[in-house]
mmCIF file of N, CA and C in Angstrom:
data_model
loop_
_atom_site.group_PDB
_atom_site.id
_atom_site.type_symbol
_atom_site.label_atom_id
_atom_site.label_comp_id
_atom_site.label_asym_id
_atom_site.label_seq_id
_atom_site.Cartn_x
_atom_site.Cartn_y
_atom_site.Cartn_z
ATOM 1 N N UNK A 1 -26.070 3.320 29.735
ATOM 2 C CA UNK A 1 -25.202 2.525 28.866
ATOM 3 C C UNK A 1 -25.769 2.493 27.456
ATOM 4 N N UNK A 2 -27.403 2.554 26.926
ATOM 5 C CA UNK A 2 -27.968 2.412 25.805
ATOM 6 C C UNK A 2 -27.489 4.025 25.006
ATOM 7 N N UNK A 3 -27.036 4.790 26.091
ATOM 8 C CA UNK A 3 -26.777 6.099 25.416
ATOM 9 C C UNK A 3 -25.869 5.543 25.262
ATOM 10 N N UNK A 4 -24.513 5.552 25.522
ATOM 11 C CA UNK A 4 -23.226 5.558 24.632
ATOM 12 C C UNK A 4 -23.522 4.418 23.968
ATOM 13 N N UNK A 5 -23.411 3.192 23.993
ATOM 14 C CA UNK A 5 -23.827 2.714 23.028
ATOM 15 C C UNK A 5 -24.682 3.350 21.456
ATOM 16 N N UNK A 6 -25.589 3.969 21.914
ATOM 17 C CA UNK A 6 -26.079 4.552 20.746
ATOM 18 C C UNK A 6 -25.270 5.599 20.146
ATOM 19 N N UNK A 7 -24.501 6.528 21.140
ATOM 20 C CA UNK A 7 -23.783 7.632 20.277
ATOM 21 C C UNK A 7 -22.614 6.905 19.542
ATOM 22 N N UNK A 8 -22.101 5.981 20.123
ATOM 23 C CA UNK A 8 -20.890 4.938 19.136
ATOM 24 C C UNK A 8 -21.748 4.580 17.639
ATOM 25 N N UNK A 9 -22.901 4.093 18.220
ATOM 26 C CA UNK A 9 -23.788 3.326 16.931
ATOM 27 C C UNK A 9 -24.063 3.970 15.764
ATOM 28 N N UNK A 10 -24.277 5.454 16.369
ATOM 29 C CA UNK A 10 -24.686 6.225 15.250
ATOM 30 C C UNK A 10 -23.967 7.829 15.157
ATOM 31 N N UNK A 11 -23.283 7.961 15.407
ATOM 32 C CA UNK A 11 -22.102 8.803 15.160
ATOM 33 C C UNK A 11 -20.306 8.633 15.302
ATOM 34 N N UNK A 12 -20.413 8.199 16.671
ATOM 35 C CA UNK A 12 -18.529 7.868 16.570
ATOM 36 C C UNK A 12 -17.656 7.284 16.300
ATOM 37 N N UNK A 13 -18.456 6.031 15.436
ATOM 38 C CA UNK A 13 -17.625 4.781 14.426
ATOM 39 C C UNK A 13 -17.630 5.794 13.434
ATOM 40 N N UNK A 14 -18.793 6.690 13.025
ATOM 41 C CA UNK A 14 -18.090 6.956 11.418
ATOM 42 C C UNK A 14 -17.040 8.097 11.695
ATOM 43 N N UNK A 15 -17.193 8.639 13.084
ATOM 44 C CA UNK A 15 -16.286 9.934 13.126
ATOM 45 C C UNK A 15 -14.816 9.430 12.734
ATOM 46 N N UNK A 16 -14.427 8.115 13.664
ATOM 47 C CA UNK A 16 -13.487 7.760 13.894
ATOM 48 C C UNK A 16 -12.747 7.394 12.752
ATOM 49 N N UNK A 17 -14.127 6.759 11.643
ATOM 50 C CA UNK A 17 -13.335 6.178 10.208
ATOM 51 C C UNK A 17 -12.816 7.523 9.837
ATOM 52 N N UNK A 18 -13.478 8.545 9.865
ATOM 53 C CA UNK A 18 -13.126 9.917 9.319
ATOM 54 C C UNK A 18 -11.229 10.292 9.604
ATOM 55 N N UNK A 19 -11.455 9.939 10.612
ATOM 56 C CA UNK A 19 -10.117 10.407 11.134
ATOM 57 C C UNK A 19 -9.034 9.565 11.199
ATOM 58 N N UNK A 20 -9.189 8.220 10.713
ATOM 59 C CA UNK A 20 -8.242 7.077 10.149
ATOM 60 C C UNK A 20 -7.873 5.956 11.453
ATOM 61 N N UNK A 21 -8.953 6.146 12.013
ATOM 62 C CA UNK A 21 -8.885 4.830 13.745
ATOM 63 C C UNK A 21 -9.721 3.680 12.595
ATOM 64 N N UNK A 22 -8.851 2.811 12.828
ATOM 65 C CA UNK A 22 -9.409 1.770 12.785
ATOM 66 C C UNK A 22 -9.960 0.909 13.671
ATOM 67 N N UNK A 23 -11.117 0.636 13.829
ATOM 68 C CA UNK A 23 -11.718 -0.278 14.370
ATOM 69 C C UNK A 23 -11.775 -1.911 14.482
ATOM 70 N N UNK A 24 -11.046 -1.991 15.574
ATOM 71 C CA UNK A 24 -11.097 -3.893 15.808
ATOM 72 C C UNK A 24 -12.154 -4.299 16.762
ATOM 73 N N UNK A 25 -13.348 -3.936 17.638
ATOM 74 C CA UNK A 25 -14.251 -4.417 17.728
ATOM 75 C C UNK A 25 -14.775 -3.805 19.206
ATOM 76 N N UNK A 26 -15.801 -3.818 19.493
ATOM 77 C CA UNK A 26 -16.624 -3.820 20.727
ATOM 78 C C UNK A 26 -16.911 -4.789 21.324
ATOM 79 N N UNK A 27 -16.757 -4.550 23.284
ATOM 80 C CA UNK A 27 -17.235 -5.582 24.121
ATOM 81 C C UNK A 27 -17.403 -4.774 25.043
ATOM 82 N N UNK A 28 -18.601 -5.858 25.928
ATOM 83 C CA UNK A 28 -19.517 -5.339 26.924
ATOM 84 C C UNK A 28 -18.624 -6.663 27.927
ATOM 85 N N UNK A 29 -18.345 -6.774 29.545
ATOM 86 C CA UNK A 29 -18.092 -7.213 29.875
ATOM 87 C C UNK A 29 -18.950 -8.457 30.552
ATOM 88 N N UNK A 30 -19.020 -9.789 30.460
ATOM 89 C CA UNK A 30 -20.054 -10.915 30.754
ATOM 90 C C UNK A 30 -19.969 -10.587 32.076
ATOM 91 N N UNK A 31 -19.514 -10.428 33.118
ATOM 92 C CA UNK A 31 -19.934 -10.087 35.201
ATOM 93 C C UNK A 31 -21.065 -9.352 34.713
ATOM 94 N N UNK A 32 -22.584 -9.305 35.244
ATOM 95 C CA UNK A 32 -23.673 -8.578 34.971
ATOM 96 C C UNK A 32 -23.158 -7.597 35.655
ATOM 97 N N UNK A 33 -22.728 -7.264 36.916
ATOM 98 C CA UNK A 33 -22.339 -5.776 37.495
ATOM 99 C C UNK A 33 -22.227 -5.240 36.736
ATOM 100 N N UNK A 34 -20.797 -5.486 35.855
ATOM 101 C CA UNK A 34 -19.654 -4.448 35.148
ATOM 102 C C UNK A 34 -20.564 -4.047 33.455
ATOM 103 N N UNK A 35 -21.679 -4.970 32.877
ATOM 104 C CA UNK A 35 -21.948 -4.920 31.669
ATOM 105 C C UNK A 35 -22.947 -3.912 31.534
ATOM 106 N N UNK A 36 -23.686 -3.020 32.803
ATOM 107 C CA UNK A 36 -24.383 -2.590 32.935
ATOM 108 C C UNK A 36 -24.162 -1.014 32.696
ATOM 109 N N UNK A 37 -22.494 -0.914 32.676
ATOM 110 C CA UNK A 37 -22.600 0.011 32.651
ATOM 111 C C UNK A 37 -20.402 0.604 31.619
ATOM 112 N N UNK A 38 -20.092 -0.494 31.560
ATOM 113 C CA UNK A 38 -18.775 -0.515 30.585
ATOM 114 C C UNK A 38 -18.620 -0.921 29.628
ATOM 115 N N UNK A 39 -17.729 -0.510 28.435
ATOM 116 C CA UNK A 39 -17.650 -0.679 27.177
ATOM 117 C C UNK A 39 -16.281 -0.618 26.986
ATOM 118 N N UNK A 40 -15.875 -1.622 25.939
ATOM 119 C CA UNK A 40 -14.400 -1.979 26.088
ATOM 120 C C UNK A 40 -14.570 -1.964 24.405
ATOM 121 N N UNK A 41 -13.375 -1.178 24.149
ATOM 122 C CA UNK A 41 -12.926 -1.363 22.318
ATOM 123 C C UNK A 41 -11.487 -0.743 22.536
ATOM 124 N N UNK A 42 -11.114 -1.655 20.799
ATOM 125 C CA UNK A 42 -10.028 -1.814 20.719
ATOM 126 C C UNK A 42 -9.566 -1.169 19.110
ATOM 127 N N UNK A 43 -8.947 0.245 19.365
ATOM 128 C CA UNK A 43 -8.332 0.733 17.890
ATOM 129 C C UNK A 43 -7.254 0.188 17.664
ATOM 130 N N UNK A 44 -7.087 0.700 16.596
ATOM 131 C CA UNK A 44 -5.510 0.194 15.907
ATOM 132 C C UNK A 44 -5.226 1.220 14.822
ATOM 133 N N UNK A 45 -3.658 1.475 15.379
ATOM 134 C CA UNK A 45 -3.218 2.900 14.206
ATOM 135 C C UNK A 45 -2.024 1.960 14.093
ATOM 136 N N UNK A 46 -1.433 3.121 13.088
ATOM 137 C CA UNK A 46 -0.100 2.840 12.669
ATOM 138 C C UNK A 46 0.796 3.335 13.353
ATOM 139 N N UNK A 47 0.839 4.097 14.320
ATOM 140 C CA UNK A 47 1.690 4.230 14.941
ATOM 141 C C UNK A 47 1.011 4.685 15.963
ATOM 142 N N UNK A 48 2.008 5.307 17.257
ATOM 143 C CA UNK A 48 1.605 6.236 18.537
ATOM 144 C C UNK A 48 1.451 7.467 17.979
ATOM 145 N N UNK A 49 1.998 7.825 17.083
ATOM 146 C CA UNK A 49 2.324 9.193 16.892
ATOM 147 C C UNK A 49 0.465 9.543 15.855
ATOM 148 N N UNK A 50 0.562 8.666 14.621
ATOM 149 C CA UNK A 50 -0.586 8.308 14.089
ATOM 150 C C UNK A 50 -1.822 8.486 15.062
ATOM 151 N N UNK A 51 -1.670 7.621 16.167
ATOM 152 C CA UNK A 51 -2.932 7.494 17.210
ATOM 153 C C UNK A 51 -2.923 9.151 18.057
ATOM 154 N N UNK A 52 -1.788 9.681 18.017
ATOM 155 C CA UNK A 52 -2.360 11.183 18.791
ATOM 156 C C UNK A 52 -2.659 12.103 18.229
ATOM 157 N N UNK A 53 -2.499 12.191 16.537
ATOM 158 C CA UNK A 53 -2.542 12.842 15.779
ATOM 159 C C UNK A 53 -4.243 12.575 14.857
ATOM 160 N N UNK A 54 -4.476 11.333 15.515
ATOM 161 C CA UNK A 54 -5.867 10.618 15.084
ATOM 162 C C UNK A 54 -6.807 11.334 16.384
ATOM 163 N N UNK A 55 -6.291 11.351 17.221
ATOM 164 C CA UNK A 55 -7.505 11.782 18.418
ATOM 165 C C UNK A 55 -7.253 13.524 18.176
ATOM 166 N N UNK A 56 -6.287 14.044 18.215
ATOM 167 C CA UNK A 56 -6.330 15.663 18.375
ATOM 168 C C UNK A 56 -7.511 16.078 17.008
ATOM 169 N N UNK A 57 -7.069 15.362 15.953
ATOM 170 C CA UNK A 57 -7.942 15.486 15.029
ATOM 171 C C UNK A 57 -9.767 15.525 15.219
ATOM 172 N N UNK A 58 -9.827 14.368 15.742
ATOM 173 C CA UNK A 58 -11.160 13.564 16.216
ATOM 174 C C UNK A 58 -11.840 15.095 17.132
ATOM 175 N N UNK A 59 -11.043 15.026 17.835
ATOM 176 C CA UNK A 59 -11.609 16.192 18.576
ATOM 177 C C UNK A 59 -11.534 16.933 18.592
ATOM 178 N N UNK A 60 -11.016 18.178 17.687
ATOM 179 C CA UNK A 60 -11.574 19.221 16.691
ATOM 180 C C UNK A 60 -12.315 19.002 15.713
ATOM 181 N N UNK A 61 -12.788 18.154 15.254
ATOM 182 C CA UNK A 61 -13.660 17.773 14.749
ATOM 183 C C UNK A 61 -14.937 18.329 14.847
ATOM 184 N N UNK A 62 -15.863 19.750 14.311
ATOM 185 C CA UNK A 62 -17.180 19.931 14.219
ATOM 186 C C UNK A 62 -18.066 18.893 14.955
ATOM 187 N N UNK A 63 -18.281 18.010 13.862
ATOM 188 C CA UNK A 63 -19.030 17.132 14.145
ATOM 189 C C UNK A 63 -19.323 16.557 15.405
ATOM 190 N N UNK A 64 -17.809 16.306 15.672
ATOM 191 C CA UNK A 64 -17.585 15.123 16.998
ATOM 192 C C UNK A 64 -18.215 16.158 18.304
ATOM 193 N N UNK A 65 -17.725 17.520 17.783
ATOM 194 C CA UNK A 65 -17.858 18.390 19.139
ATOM 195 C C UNK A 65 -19.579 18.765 19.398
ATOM 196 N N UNK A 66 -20.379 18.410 18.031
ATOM 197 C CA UNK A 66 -21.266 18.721 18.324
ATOM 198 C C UNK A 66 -22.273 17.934 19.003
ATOM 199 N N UNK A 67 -21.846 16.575 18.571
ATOM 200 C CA UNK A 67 -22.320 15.203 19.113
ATOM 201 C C UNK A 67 -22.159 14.689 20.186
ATOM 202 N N UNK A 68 -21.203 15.319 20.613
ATOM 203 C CA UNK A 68 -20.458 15.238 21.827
ATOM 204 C C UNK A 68 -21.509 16.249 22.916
ATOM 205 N N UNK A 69 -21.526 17.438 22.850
ATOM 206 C CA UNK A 69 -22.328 18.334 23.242
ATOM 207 C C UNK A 69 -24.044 18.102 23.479
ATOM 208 N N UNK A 70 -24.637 17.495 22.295
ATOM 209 C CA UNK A 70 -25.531 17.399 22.034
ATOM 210 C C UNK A 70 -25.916 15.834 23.393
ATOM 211 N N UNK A 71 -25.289 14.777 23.109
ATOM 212 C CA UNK A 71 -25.172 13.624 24.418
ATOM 213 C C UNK A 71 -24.771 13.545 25.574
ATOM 214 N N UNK A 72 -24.357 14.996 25.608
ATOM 215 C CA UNK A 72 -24.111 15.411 27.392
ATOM 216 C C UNK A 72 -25.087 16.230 28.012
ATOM 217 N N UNK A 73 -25.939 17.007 27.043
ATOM 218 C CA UNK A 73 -26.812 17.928 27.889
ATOM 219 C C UNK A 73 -27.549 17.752 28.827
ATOM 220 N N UNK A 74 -27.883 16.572 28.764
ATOM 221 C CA UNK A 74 -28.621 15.915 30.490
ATOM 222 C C UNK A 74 -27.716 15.502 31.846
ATOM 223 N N UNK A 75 -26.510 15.797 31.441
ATOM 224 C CA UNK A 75 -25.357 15.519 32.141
ATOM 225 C C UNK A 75 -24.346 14.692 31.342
ATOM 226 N N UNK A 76 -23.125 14.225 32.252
ATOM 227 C CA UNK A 76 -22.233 13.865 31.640
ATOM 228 C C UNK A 76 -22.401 12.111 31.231
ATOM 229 N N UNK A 77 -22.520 11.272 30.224
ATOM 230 C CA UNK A 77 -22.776 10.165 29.875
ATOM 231 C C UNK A 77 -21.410 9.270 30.277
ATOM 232 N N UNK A 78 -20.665 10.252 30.504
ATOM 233 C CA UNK A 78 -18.875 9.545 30.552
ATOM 234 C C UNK A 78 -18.506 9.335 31.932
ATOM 235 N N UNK A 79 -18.725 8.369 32.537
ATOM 236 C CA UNK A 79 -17.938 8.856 34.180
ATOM 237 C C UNK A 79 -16.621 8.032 34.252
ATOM 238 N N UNK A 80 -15.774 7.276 33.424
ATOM 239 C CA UNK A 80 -14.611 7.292 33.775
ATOM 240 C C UNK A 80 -14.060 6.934 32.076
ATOM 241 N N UNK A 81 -12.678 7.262 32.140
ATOM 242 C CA UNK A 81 -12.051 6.775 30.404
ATOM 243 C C UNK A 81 -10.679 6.010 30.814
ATOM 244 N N UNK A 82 -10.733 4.533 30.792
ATOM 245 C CA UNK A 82 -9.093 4.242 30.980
ATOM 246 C C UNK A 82 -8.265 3.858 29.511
ATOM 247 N N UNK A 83 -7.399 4.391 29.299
ATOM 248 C CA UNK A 83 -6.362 4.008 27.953
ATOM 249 C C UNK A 83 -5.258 3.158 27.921
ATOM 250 N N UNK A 84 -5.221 1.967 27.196
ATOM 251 C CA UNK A 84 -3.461 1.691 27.578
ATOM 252 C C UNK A 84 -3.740 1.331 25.914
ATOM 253 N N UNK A 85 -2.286 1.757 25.599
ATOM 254 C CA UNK A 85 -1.753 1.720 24.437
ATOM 255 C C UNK A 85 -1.033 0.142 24.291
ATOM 256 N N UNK A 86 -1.031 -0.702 22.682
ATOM 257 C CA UNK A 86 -0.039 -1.722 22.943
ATOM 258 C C UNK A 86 0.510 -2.071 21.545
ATOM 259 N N UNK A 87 1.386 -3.307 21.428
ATOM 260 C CA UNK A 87 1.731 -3.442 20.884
ATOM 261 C C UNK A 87 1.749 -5.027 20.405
ATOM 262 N N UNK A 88 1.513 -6.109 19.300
ATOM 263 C CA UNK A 88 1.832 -7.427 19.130
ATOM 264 C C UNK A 88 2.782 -7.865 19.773
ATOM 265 N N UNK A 89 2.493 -9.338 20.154
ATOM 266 C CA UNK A 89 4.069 -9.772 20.416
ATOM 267 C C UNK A 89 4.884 -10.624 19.425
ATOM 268 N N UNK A 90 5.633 -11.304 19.382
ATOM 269 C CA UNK A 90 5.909 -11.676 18.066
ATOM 270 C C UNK A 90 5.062 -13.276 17.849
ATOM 271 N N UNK A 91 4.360 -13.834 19.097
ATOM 272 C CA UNK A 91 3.955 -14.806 19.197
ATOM 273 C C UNK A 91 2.404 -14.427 18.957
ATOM 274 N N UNK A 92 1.803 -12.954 18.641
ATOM 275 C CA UNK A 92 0.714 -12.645 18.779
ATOM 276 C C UNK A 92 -0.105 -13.240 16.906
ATOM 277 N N UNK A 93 -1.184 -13.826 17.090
ATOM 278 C CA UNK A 93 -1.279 -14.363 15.804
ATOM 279 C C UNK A 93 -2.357 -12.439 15.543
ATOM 280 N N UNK A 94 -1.886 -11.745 15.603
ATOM 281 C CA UNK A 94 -2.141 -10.267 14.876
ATOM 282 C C UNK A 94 -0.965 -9.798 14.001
ATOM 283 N N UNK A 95 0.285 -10.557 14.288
ATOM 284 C CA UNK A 95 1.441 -10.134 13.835
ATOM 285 C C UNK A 95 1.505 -10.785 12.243
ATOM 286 N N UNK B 1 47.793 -9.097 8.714
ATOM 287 C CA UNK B 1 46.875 -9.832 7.967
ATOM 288 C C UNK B 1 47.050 -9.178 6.469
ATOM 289 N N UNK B 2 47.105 -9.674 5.745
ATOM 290 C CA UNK B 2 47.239 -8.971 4.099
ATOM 291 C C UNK B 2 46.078 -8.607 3.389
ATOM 292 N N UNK B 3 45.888 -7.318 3.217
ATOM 293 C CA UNK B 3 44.589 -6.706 2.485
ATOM 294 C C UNK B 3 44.670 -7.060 1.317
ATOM 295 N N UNK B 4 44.178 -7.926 0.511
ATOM 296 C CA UNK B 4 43.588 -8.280 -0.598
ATOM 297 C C UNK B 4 42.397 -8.079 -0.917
ATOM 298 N N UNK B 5 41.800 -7.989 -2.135
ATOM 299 C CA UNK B 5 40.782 -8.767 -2.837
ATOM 300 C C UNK B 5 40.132 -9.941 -2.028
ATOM 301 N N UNK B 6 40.701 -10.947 -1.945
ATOM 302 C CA UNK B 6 39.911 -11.933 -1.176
ATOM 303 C C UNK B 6 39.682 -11.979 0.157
ATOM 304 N N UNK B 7 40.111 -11.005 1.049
ATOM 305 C CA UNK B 7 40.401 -10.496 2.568
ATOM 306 C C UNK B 7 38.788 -9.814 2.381
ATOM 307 N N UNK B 8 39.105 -8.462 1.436
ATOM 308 C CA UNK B 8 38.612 -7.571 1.576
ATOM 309 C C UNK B 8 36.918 -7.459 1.106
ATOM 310 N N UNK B 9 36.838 -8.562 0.260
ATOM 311 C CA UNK B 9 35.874 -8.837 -0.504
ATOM 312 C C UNK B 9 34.307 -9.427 0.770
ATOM 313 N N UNK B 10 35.160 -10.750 1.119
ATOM 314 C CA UNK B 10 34.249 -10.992 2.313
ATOM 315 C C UNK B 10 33.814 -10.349 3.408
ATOM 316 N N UNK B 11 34.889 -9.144 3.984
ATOM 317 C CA UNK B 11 34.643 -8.552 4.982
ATOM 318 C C UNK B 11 33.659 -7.487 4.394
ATOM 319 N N UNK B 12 33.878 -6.906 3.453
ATOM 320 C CA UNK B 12 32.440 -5.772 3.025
ATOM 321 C C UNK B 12 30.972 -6.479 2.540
ATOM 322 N N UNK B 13 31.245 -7.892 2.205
ATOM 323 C CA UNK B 13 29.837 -8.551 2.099
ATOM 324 C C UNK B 13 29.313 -8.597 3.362
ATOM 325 N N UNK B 14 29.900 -8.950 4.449
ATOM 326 C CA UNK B 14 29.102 -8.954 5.572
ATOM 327 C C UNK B 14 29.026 -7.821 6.254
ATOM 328 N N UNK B 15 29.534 -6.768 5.728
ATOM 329 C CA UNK B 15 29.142 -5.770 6.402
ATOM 330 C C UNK B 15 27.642 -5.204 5.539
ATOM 331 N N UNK B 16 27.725 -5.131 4.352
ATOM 332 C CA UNK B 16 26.339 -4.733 3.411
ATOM 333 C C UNK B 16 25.293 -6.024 4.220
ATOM 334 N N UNK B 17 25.504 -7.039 4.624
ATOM 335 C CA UNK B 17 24.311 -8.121 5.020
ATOM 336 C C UNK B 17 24.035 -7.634 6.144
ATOM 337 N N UNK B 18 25.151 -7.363 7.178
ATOM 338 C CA UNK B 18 24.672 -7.032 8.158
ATOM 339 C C UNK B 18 23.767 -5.636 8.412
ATOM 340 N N UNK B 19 24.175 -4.847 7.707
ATOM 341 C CA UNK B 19 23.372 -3.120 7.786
ATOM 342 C C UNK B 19 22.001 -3.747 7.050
ATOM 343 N N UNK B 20 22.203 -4.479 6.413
ATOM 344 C CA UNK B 20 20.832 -4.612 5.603
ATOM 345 C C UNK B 20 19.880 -5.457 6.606
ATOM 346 N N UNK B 21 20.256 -6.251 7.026
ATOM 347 C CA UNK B 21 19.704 -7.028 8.281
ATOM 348 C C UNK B 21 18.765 -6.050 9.262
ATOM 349 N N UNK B 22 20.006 -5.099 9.670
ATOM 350 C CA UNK B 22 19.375 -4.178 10.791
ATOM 351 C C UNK B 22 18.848 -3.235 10.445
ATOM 352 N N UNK B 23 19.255 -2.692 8.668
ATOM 353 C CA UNK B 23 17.785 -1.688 8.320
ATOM 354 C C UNK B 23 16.537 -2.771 8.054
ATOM 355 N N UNK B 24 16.658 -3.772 8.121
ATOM 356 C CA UNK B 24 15.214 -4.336 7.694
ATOM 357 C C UNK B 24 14.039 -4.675 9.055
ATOM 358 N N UNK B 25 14.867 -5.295 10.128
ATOM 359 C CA UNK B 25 14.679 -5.382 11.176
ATOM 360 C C UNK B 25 13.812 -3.841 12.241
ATOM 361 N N UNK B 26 14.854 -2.767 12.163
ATOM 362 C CA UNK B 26 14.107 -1.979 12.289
ATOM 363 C C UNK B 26 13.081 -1.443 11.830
ATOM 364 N N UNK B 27 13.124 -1.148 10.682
ATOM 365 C CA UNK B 27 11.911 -0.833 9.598
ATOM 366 C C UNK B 27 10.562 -1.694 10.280
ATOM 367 N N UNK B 28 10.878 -2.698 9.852
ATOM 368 C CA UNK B 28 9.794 -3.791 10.270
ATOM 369 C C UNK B 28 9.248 -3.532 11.838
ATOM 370 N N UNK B 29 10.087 -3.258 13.010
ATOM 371 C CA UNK B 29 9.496 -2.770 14.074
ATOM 372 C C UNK B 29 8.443 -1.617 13.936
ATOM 373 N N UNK B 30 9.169 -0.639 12.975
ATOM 374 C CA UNK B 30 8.316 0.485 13.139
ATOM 375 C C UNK B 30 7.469 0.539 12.570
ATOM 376 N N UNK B 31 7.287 -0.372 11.436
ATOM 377 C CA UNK B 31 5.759 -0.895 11.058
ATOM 378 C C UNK B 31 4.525 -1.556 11.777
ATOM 379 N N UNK B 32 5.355 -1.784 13.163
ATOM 380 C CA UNK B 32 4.231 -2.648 14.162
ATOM 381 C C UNK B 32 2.828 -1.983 13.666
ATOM 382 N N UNK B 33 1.425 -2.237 14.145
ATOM 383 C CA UNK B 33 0.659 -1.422 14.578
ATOM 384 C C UNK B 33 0.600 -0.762 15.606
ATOM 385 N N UNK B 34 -0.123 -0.073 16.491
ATOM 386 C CA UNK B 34 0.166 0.184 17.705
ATOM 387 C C UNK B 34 -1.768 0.057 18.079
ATOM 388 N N UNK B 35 -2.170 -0.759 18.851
ATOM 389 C CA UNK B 35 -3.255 -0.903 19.534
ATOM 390 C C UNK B 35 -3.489 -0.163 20.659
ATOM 391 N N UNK B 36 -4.700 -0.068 20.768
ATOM 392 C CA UNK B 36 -5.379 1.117 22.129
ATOM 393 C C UNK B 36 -6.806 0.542 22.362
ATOM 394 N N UNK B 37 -6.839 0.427 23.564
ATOM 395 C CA UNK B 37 -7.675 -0.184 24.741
ATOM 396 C C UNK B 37 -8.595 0.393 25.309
ATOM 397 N N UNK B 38 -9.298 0.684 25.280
ATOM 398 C CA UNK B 38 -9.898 1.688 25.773
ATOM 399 C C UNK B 38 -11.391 1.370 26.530
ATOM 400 N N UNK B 39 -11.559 1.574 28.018
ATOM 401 C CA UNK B 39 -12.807 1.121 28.712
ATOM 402 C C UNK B 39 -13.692 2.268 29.115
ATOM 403 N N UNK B 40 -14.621 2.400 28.539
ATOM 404 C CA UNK B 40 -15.337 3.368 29.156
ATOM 405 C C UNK B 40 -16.182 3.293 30.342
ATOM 406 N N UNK B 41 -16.643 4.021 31.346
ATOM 407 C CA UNK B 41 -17.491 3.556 32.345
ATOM 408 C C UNK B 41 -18.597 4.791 31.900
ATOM 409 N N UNK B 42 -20.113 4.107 31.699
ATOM 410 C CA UNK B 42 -20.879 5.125 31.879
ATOM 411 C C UNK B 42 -21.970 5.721 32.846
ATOM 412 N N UNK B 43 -21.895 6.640 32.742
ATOM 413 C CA UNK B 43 -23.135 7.450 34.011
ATOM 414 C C UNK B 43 -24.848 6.891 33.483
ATOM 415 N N UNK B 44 -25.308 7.167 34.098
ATOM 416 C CA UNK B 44 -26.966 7.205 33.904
ATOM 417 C C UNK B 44 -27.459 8.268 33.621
ATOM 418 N N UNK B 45 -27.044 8.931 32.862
ATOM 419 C CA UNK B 45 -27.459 10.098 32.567
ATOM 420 C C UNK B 45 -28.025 10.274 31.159
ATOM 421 N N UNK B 46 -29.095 10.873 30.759
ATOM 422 C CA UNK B 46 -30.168 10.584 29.562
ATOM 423 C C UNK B 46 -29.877 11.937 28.610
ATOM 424 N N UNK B 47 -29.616 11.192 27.554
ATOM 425 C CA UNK B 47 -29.540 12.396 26.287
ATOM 426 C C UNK B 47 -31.096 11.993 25.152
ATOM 427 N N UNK B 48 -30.954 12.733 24.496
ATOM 428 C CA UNK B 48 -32.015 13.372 23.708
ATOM 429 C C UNK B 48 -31.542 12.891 22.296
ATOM 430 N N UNK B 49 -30.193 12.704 21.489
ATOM 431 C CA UNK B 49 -30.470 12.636 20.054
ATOM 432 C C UNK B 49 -30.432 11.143 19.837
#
């Protein structure tokens, strides 16, 4: 977990500014099980279309691919990725 | 009903309020942001940089 953590820390926040993800924040989950080993963040684009056009980017990305490469060579650091996309509600104080 | 000026006048104001209503309305949807969630689970597996 101190690895991804660190590759976020020191490469994939700035990749991400690169590529126009905005960042609304990081969390580790309080159950000691789950904190040991998950990481929960939350982007924000301007659109869906914005957000797939932000990741295809991201990951052609040199950089990302090399960093990427470079934090897997002992194996894979990633063992699962879940996504859900959303939206405000009109009661959401983000709106 | 007799097409006049004063018939005709009110019925195209609310039609310009109303289109304007629903171009604004939409617009404004598609300005939402759109948020993404994202949980990673990680391995134990040791990198180097």
């Amino acid at each position: 977990m101190g690895n991804l953590n660190a590759r976020f820390r020191d490469h994939t926040i700035r990749i991400f500014r690169k590529h126009g993800m905005e960042i609304v924040g990081f969390w580790v989950p309080t159950d000691p099980e789950l904190a040991d080993d998950t990481l929960i963040y939350v982007l924000e684009h301007d659109s869906r279309a914005a957000a797939d056009a932000s990741w295809q980017a991201f990951g052609q990305d040199p950089e990302w691919r090399e960093v990427a490469a470079a934090s897997n060579a002992n194996g894979q650091i990633l063992a699962n990725v879940e996504r859900q996309y959303m939206q405000a509600t009109d009661y959401s104080p983000l709106r | 009903m007799t097409i006049t000026p004063r018939t005709v006048i009110p019925a195209l104001l609310t039609l310009v309020v109303g289109f304007s209503a629903g171009l604004f309305f939409s617009v404004a949807a598609q300005d939402q942001k759109v948020y993404e969630l994202r949980t990673y689970t990680a391995t134990r597996a040791t990198w180097a940089i």
